[in-house]
Coordinates of C-alpha atoms in Angstrom, one line a residue:
Chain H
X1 CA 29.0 -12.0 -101.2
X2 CA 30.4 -9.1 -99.6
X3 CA 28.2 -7.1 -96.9
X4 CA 29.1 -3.5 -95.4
X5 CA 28.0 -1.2 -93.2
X6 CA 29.4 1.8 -94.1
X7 CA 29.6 4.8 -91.6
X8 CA 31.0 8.1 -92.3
X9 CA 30.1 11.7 -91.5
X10 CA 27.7 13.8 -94.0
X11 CA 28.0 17.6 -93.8
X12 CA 24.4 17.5 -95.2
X13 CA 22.9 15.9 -92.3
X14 CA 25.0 17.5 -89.8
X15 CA 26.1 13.7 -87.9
X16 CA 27.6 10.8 -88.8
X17 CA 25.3 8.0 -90.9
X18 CA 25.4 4.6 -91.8
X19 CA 24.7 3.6 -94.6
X20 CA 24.4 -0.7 -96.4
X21 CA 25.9 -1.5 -99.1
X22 CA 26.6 -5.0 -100.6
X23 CA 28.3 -6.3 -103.2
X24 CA 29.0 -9.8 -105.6
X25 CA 32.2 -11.6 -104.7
X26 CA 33.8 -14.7 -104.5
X27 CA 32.0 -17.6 -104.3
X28 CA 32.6 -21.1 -102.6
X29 CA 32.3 -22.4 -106.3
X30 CA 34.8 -19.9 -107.3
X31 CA 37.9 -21.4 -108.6
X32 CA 40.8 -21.4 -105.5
X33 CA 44.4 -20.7 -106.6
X34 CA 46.3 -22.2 -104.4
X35 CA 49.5 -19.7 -104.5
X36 CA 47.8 -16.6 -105.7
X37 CA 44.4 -14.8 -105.9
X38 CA 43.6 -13.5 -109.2
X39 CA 41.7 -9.9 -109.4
X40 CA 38.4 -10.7 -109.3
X41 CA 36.2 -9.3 -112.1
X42 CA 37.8 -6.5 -114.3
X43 CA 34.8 -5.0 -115.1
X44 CA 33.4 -2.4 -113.0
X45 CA 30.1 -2.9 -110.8
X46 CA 27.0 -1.3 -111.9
X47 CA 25.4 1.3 -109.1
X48 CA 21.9 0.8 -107.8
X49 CA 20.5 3.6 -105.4
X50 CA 18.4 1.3 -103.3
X51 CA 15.3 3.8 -101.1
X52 CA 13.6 2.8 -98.2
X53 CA 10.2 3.2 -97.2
X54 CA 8.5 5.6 -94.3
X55 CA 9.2 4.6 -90.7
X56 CA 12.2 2.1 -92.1
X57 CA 15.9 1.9 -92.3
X58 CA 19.0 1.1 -94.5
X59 CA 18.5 -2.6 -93.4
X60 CA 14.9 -3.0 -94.3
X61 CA 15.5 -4.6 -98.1
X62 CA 18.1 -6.7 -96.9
X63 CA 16.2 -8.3 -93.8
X64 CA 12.8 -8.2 -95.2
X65 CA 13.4 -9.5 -98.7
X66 CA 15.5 -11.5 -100.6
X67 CA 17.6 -8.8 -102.5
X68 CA 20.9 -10.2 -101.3
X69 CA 20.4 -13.5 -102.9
X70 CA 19.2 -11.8 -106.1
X71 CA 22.0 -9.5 -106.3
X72 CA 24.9 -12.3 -105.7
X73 CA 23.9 -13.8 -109.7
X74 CA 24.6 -10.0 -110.9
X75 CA 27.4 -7.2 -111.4
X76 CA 26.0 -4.7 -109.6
X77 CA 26.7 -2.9 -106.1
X78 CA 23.7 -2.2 -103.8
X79 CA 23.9 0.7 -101.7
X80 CA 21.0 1.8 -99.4
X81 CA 20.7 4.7 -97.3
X82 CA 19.3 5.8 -94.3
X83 CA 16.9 8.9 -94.6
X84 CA 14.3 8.5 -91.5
X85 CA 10.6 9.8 -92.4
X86 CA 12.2 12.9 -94.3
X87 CA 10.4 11.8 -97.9
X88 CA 14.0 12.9 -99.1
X89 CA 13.7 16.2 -98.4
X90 CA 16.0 18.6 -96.7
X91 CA 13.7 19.3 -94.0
X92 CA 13.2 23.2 -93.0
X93 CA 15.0 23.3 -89.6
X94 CA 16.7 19.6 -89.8
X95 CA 19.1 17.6 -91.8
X96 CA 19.4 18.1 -95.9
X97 CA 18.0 14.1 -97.3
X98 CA 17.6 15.6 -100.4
X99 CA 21.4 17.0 -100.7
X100 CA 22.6 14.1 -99.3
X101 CA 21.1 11.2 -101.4
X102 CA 21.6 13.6 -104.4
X103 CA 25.0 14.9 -104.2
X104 CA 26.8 13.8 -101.1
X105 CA 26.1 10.0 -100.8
X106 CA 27.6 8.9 -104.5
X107 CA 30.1 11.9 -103.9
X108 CA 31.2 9.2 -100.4
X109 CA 30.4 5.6 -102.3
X110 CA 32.3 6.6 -105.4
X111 CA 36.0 6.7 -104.3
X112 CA 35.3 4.1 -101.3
X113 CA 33.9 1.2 -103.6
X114 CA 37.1 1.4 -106.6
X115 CA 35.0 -1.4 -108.3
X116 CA 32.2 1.0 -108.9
X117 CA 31.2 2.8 -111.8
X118 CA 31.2 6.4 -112.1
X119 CA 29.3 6.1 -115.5
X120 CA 25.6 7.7 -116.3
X121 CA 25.2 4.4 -118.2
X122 CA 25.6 2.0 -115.1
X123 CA 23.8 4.5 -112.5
X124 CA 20.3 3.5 -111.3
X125 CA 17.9 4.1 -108.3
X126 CA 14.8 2.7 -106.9
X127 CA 12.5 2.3 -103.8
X128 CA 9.4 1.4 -102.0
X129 CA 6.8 3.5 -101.1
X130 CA 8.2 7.0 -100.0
X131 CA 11.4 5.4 -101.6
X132 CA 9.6 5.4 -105.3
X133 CA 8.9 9.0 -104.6
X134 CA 12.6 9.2 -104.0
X135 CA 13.9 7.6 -106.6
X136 CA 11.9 9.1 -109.4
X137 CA 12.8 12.5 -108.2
X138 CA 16.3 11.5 -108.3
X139 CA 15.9 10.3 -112.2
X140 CA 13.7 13.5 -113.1
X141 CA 15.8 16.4 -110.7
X142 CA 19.3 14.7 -112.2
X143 CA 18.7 13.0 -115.6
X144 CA 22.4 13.4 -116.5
X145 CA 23.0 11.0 -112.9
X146 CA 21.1 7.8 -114.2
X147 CA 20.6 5.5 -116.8
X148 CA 17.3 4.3 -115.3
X149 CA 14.8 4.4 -111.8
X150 CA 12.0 2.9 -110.7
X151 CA 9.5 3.1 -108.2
X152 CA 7.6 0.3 -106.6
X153 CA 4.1 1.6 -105.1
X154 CA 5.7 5.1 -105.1
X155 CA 3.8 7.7 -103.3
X156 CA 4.0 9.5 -106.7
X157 CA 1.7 12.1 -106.5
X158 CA 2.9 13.8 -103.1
X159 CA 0.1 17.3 -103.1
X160 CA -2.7 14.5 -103.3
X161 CA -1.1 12.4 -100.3
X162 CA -0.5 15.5 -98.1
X163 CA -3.9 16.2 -98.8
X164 CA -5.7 12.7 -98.3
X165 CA -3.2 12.0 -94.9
X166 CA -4.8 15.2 -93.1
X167 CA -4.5 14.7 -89.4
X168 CA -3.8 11.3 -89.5
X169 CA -0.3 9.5 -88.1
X170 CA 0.9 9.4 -91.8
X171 CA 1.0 13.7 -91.7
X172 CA 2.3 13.5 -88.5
X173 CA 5.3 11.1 -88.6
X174 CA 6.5 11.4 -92.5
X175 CA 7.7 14.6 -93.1
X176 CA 6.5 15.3 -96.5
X177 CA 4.7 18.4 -95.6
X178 CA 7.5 20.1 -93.5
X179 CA 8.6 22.3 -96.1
X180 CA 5.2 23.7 -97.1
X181 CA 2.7 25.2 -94.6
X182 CA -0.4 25.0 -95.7
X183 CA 0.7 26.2 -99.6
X184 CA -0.8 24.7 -102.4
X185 CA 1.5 24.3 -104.5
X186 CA 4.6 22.5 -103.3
X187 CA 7.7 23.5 -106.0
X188 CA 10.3 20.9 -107.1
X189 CA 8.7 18.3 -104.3
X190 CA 5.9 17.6 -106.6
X191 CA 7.5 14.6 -109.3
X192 CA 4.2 15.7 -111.3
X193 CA 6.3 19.6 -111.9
X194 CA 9.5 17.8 -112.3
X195 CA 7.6 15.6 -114.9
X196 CA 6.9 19.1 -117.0
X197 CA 9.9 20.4 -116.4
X198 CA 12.1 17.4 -117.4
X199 CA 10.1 16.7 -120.7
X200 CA 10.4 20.9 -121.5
X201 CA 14.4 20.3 -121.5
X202 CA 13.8 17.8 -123.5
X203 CA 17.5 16.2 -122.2
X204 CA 17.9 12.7 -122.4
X205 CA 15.8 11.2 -119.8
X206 CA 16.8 8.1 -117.9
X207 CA 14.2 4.9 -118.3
X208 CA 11.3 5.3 -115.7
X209 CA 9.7 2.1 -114.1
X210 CA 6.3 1.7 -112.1
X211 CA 4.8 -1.1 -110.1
X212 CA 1.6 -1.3 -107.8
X213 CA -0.5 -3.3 -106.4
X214 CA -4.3 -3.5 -107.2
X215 CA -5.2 -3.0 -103.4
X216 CA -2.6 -0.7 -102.5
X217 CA -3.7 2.6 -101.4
X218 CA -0.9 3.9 -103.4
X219 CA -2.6 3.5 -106.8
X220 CA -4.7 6.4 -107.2
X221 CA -1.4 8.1 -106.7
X222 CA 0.7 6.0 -109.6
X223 CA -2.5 6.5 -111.7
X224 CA -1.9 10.9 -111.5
X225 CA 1.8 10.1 -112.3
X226 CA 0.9 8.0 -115.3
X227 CA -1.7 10.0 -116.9
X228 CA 0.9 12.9 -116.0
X229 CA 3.7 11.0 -117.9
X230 CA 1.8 10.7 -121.0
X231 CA 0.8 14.2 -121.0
X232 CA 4.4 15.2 -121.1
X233 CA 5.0 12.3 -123.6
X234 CA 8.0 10.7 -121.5
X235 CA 7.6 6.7 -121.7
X236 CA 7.6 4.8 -119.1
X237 CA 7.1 1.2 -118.0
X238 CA 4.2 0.2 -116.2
X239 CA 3.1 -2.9 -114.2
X240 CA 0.3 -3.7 -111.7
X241 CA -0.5 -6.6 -109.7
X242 CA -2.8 -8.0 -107.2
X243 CA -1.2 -6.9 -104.0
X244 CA -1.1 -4.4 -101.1
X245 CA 1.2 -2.1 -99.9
X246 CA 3.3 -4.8 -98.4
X247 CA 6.3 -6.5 -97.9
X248 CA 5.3 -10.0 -100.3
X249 CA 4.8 -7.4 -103.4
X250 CA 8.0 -5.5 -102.8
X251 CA 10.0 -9.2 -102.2
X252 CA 8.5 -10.8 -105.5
X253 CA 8.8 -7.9 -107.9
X254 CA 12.2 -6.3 -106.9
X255 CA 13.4 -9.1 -109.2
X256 CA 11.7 -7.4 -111.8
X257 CA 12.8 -4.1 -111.1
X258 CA 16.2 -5.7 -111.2
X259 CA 16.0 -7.7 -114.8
X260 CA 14.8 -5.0 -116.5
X261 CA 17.8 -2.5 -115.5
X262 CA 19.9 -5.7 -116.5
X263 CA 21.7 -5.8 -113.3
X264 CA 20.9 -9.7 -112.7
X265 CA 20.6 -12.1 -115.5
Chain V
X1 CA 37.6 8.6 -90.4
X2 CA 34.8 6.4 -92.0
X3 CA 34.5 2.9 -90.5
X4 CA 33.4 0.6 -93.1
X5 CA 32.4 -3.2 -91.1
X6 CA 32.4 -5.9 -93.2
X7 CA 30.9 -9.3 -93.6
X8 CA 32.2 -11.6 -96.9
X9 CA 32.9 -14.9 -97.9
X10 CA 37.0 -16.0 -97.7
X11 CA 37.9 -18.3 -100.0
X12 CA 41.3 -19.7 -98.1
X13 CA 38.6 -20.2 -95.0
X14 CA 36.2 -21.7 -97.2
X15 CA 33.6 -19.9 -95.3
X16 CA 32.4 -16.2 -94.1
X17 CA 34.8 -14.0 -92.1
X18 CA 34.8 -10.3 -90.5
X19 CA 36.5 -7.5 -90.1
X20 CA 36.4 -3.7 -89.5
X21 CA 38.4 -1.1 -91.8
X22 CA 39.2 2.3 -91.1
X23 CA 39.6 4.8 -93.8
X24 CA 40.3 8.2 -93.6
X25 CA 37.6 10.8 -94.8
X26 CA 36.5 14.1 -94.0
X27 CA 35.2 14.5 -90.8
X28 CA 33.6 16.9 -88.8
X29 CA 36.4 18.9 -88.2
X30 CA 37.3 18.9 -91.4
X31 CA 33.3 20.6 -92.5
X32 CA 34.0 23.1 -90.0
X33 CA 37.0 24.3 -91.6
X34 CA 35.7 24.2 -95.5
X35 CA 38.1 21.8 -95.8
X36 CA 36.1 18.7 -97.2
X37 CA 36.6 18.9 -101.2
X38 CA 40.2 19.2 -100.3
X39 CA 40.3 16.0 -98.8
X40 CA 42.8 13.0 -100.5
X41 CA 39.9 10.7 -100.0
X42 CA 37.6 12.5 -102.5
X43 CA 40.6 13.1 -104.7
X44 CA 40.4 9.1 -104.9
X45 CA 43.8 8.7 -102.9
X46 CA 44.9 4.6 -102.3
X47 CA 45.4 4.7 -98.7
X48 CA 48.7 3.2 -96.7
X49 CA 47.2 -0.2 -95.4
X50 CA 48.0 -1.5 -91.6
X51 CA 46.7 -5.1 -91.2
X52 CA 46.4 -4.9 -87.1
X53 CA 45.8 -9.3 -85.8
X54 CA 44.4 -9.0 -82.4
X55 CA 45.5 -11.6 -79.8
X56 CA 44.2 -14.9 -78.6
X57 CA 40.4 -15.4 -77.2
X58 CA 39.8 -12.0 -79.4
X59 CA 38.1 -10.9 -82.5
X60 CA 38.1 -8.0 -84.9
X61 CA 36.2 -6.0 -83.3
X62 CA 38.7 -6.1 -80.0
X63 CA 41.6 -3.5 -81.1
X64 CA 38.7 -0.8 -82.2
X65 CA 37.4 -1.1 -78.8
X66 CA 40.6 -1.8 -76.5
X67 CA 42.7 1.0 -78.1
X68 CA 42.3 4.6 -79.9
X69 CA 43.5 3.5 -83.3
X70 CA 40.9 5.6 -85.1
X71 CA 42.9 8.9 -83.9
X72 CA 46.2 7.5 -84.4
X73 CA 45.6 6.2 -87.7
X74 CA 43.8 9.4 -88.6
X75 CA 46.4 11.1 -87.3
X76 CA 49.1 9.2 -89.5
X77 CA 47.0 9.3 -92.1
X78 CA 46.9 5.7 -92.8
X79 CA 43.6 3.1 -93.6
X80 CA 43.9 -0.3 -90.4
X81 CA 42.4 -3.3 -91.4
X82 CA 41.3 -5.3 -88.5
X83 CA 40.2 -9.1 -89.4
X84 CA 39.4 -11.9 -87.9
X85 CA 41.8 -14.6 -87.1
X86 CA 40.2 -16.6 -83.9
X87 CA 42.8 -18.8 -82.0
X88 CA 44.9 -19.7 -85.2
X89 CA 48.2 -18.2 -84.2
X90 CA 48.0 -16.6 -88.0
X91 CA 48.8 -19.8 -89.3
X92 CA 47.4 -22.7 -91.9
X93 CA 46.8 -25.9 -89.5
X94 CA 46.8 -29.2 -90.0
X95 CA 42.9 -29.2 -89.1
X96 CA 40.9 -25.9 -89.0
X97 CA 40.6 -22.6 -91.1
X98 CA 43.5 -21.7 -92.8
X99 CA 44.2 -18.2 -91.6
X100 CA 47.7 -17.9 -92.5
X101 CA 47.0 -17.7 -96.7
X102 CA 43.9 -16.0 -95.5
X103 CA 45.8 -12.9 -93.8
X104 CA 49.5 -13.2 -96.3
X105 CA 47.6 -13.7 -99.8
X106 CA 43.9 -13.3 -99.9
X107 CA 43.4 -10.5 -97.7
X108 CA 45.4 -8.2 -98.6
X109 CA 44.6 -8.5 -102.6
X110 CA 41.2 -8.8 -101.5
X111 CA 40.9 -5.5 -99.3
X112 CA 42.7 -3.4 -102.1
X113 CA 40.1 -4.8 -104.8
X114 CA 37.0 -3.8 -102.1
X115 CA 38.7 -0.1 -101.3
X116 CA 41.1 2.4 -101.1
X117 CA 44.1 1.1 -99.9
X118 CA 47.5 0.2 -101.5
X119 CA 48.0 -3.8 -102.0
X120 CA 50.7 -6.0 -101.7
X121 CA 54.0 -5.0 -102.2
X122 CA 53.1 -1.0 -101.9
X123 CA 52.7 0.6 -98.7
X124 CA 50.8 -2.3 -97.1
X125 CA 51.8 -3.2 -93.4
X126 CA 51.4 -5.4 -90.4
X127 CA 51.1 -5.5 -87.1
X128 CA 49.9 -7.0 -84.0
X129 CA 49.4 -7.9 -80.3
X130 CA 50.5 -11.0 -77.9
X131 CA 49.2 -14.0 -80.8
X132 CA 48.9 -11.4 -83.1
X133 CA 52.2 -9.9 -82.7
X134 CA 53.7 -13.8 -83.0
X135 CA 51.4 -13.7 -86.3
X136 CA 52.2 -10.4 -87.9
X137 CA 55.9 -10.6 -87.3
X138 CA 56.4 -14.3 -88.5
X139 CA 54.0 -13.2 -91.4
X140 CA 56.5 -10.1 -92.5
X141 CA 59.3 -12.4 -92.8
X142 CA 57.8 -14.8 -94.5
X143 CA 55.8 -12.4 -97.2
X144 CA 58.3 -9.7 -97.3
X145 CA 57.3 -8.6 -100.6
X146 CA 53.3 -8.1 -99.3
X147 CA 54.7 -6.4 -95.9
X148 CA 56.8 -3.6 -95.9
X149 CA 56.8 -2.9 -92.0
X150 CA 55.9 -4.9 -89.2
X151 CA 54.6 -3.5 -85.6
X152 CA 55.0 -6.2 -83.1
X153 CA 53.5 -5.6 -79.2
X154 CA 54.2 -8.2 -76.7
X155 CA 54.4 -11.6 -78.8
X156 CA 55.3 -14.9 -77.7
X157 CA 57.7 -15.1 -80.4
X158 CA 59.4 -18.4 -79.2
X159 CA 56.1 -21.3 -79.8
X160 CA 58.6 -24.2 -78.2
X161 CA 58.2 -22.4 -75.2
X162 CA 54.6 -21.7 -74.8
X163 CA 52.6 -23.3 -71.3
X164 CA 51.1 -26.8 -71.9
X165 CA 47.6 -27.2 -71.1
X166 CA 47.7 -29.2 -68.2
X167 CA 50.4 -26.4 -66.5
X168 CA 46.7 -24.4 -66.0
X169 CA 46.9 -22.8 -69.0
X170 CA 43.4 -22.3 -71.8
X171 CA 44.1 -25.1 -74.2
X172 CA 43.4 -22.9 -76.9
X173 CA 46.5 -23.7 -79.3
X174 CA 46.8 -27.0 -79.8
X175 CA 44.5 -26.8 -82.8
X176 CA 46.8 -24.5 -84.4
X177 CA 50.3 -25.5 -83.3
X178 CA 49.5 -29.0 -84.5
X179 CA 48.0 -30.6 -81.6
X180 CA 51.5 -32.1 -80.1
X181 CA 54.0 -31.0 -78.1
X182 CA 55.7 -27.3 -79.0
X183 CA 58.7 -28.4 -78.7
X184 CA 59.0 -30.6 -82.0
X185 CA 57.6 -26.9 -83.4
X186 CA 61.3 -26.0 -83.2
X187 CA 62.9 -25.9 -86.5
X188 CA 59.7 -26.0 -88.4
X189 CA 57.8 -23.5 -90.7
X190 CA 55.6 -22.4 -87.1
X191 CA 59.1 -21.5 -85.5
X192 CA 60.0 -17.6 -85.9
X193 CA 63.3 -17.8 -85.7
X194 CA 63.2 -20.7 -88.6
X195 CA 61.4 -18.3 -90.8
X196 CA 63.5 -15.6 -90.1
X197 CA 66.8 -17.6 -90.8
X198 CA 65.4 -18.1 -93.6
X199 CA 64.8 -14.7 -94.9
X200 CA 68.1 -13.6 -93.5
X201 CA 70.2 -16.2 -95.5
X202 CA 68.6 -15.1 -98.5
X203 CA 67.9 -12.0 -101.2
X204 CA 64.5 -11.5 -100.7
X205 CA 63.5 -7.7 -99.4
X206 CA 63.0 -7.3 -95.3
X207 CA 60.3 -5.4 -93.9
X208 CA 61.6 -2.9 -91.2
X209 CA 60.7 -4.0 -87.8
X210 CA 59.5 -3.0 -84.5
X211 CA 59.4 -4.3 -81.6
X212 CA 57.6 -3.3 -78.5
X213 CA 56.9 -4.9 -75.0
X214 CA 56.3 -3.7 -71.4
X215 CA 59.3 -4.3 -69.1
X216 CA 56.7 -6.0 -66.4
X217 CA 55.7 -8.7 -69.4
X218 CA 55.9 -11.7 -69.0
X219 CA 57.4 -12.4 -72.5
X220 CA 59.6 -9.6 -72.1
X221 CA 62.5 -12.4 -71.6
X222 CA 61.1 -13.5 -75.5
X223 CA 61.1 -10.1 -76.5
X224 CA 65.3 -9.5 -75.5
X225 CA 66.1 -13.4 -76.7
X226 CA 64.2 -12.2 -80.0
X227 CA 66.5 -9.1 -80.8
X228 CA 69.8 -11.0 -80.0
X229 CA 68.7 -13.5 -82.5
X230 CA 67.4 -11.0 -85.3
X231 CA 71.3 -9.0 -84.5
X232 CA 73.0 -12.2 -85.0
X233 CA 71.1 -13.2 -88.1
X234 CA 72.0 -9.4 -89.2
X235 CA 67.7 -8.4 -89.4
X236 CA 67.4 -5.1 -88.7
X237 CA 65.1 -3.5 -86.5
X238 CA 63.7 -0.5 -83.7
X239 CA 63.1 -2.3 -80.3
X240 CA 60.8 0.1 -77.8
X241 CA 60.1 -1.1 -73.8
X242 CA 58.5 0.7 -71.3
X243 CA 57.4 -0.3 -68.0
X244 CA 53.6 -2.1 -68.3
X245 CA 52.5 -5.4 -68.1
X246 CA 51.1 -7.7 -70.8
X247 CA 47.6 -5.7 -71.5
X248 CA 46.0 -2.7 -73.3
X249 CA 47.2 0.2 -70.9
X250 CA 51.0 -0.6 -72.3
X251 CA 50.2 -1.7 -75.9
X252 CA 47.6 1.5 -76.2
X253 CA 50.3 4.0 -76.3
X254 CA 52.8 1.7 -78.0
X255 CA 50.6 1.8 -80.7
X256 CA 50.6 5.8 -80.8
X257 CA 54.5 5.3 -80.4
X258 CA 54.4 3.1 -83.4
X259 CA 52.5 4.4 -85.5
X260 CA 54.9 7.3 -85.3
X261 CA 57.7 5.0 -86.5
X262 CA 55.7 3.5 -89.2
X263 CA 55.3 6.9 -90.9
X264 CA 58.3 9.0 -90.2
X265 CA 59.4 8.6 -94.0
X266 CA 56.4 9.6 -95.6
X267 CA 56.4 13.0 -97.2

């Protein structure tokens, strides 16, 4: 396996950033040449957005679940960002999230990972929590970008969060309601617009994934971004479990998540 | 410049290894001055590669922190790759990690596979300080088609006459000079001049080669022997001295001094 933490400076957040990425590689049980190294694999390395949650990091998947040992069976290239409580946003007075997971951060992975693929076809994101909400917007802001996202207890329906979280530490710490004063309606932040809007272009739309747990406080919010989803008639697949909005859900079904975009056997 | 730190499995060390890259990329600076999509990075440029071997009881992380080779090598315009190589003297033991195939064949091929950078053969370079400038010099002539150039600062080119242990020195070698006594090194595949001999006697290419040491070093007797053996063998090559000792506040500016040399032919 190959691990990297790679820092370079983003224009859209104004400082430099680190961000993880890993990557399959040779293997103990690889065969050993003993005058030359052969090229490794010719065939280039799938792309998987990876999202962290609110009050986390770039290093949260790989210390808190087994994601590294998934990915090392598989042909695909991990990269996760870092994008503090911003909900991907580009916050009113502070750094630009949204630019930079959206156009900067594969516009910096791209030429510094050769390996990687620069096709729609082998382009995917996904996330936990206020990750989900990132990486659906991502699949239904950019369609043409990815082949397929998914969210794992996504906080899907952001107007009904920024409404139930009121006053408490959720409100105060996350940014999600930064860019919107006290307005009702909150524009391109709300997946359940982009939802309308990206079934009304009628473009090809990448594959959309949900997961949630029974007891996670989350699923009133998946629920609104389901029934929304069949309203605009754009399929989706859908799975709920017993679980919380914890760690031991996220661990156990990011294998899931990462079968059915086919980038582990 | 981006630094990209890196954790991965070797296969010629049988194990996991580190190292820190530097690539360049646009900066700052470069934001400031509406610059960016400009940039050869984003215009998927292969970088010139300088493999930089730090010196004994270092790691890879010691020439990023000892010297400002992000600036230099930004300023050059070239990506430094700087791995591990413990006490190993660059070389493939009898007993231990074999860093020698790990530095001359797997790295390089490895590191142009990962990212940007030109591999073996192209603009892909060496250098190195004290152990690391014995390693990256020996290494040169004995891979001259991976390494085109070699930097060497300071190295203790001659291993027959390296200080035994029990003269008060660490006895950090003997582990990868074979355990016995340096002199029976003399005339084998760990002695320099052997290697060099051999290249010299031969067809294969040369790297160009420079040499630096401080006047106040105490291999700077190792550093003249080693340029009236390379003129008699008919090696080429750019000797620089300046007063300094054996440390960091002579090989610092060295390396800005080299780095000039190593890029005075590019466009």
């Amino acid at each position: 396996m190959f691990f990297a933490t790679y820092k370079f400076f983003s224009a859209a957040l104004g400082r430099e950033v680190n961000t993880r990425v890993i990557l399959p590689s040779r293997e103990a049980k690889d065969p050993f040449e003993k005058e030359s190294f052969r090229p490794y694999q010719e065939e280039p390395l799938k792309v998987l957005y990876l999202l962290h949650g609110g009050f986390g990091c770039e290093e949260d998947w790989l210390y808190m679940t087994r994601l590294a040992s998934l990915v090392r069976k598989g042909r695909a290239m991990i990269v996760m960002p870092f994008a503090e409580n911003s909900y991907y946003q580009d916050l009113p007075y502070g750094p630009g999230y949204w630019t930079f997971i959206s156009e900067e951060l594969p516009e910096m992975i791209l030429p510094m990972f050769p390996q990687a693929s620069r096709r729609r076809e082998d382009t995917f994101a996904a996330g936990l929590s206020m990750g989900g909400y990132g990486a659906l917007r991502l699949g239904l802001a950019k369609p043409e970008r990815f082949a397929a996202v998914a969210s794992l207890s996504g906080v899907l329906d952001l107007k009904a969060r920024i409404a139930d979280s009121k006053g408490s530490l959720a409100s105060r710490g996350l940014r999600f309601s930064d860019n919107f004063f006290d307005e009702d309606e909150i524009g391109d932040s709300d997946l359940l617009v982009l939802m309308k809007k990206a079934a009304e272009q009628k473009e090809k739309l990448p594959r959309f994934y949900f997961s949630v747990g029974t007891e996670d406080f989350v699923y009133p919010y998946n629920q609104n971004a389901k029934k929304q989803m069949d309203a605009c008639e754009i399929p989706y697949h859908y799975e709920e479990h017993p679980g919380a909005h914890e760690w031991s859900y996220w661990n156990l079904y990011i294998e899931s998540v990462l079968k059915w975009m086919k980038l582990i056997p | 410049m981006a630094i990209v730190e890196c954790s991965f499995y070797s296969q010629a060390l049988l194990g996991m290894t580190k190292m820190n890259v530097f690539l360049p990329t646009p900066d700052a600076d470069c934001a400031q001055k509406g610059e960016t999509k400009e940039h050869p990075f984003l215009r998927g440029e292969r970088f010139p590669v300088l493999y930089l071997l730090h010196g004994m009881c270092e790691d890879y992380s010691t020439v990023l922190r000892k010297t400002r080779i992000e600036s230099y090598a930004k300023k050059a315009g070239i990506a430094v790759v700087m791995p591990d190589g413990e006490n190993s003297f660059y070389l493939n033991p009898k007993f231990g990690r074999k860093y020698e195939t790990f530095i001359a064949q797997e790295l390089p091929l490895f590191v142009k596979e990962t990212l940007p950078v030109q591999g073996p053969g192209e603009r892909c370079f060496i250098g190195g300080f004290s152990m690391g400038a014995y390693g990256a010099l020996r290494l040169a002539l004995k891979y001259p088609e991976t390494f085109s150039k070699v930097m060497a600062f300071s190295g203790p080119y001659d291993v027959t006459e390296l200080r035994a242990p029990e003269e008060g020195y660490f006895p950090m070698h003997p582990e990868a000079l074979g355990g016995g006594d340096v002199q029976e090194l003399a005339g084998t595949d760990a002695d320099l001049y052997c290697v060099a001999s051999a290249l010299a006697g031969g067809d294969r290419p040369r790297p160009e080669i420079f040499l630096s040491c401080g006047t106040e070093d105490e291999y700077y007797e190792t550093f003249v022997k080693t340029q009236a053996v390379f003129s008699d063998l008919g090696l080429a090559y750019t000797a620089q001295e300046a007063a300094g000792g054996h440390g960091w506040d002579y090989w610092d500016p060295a390396l800005l001094s080299a780095l000039g040399w190593l890029t005075e032919d590019e466009a």
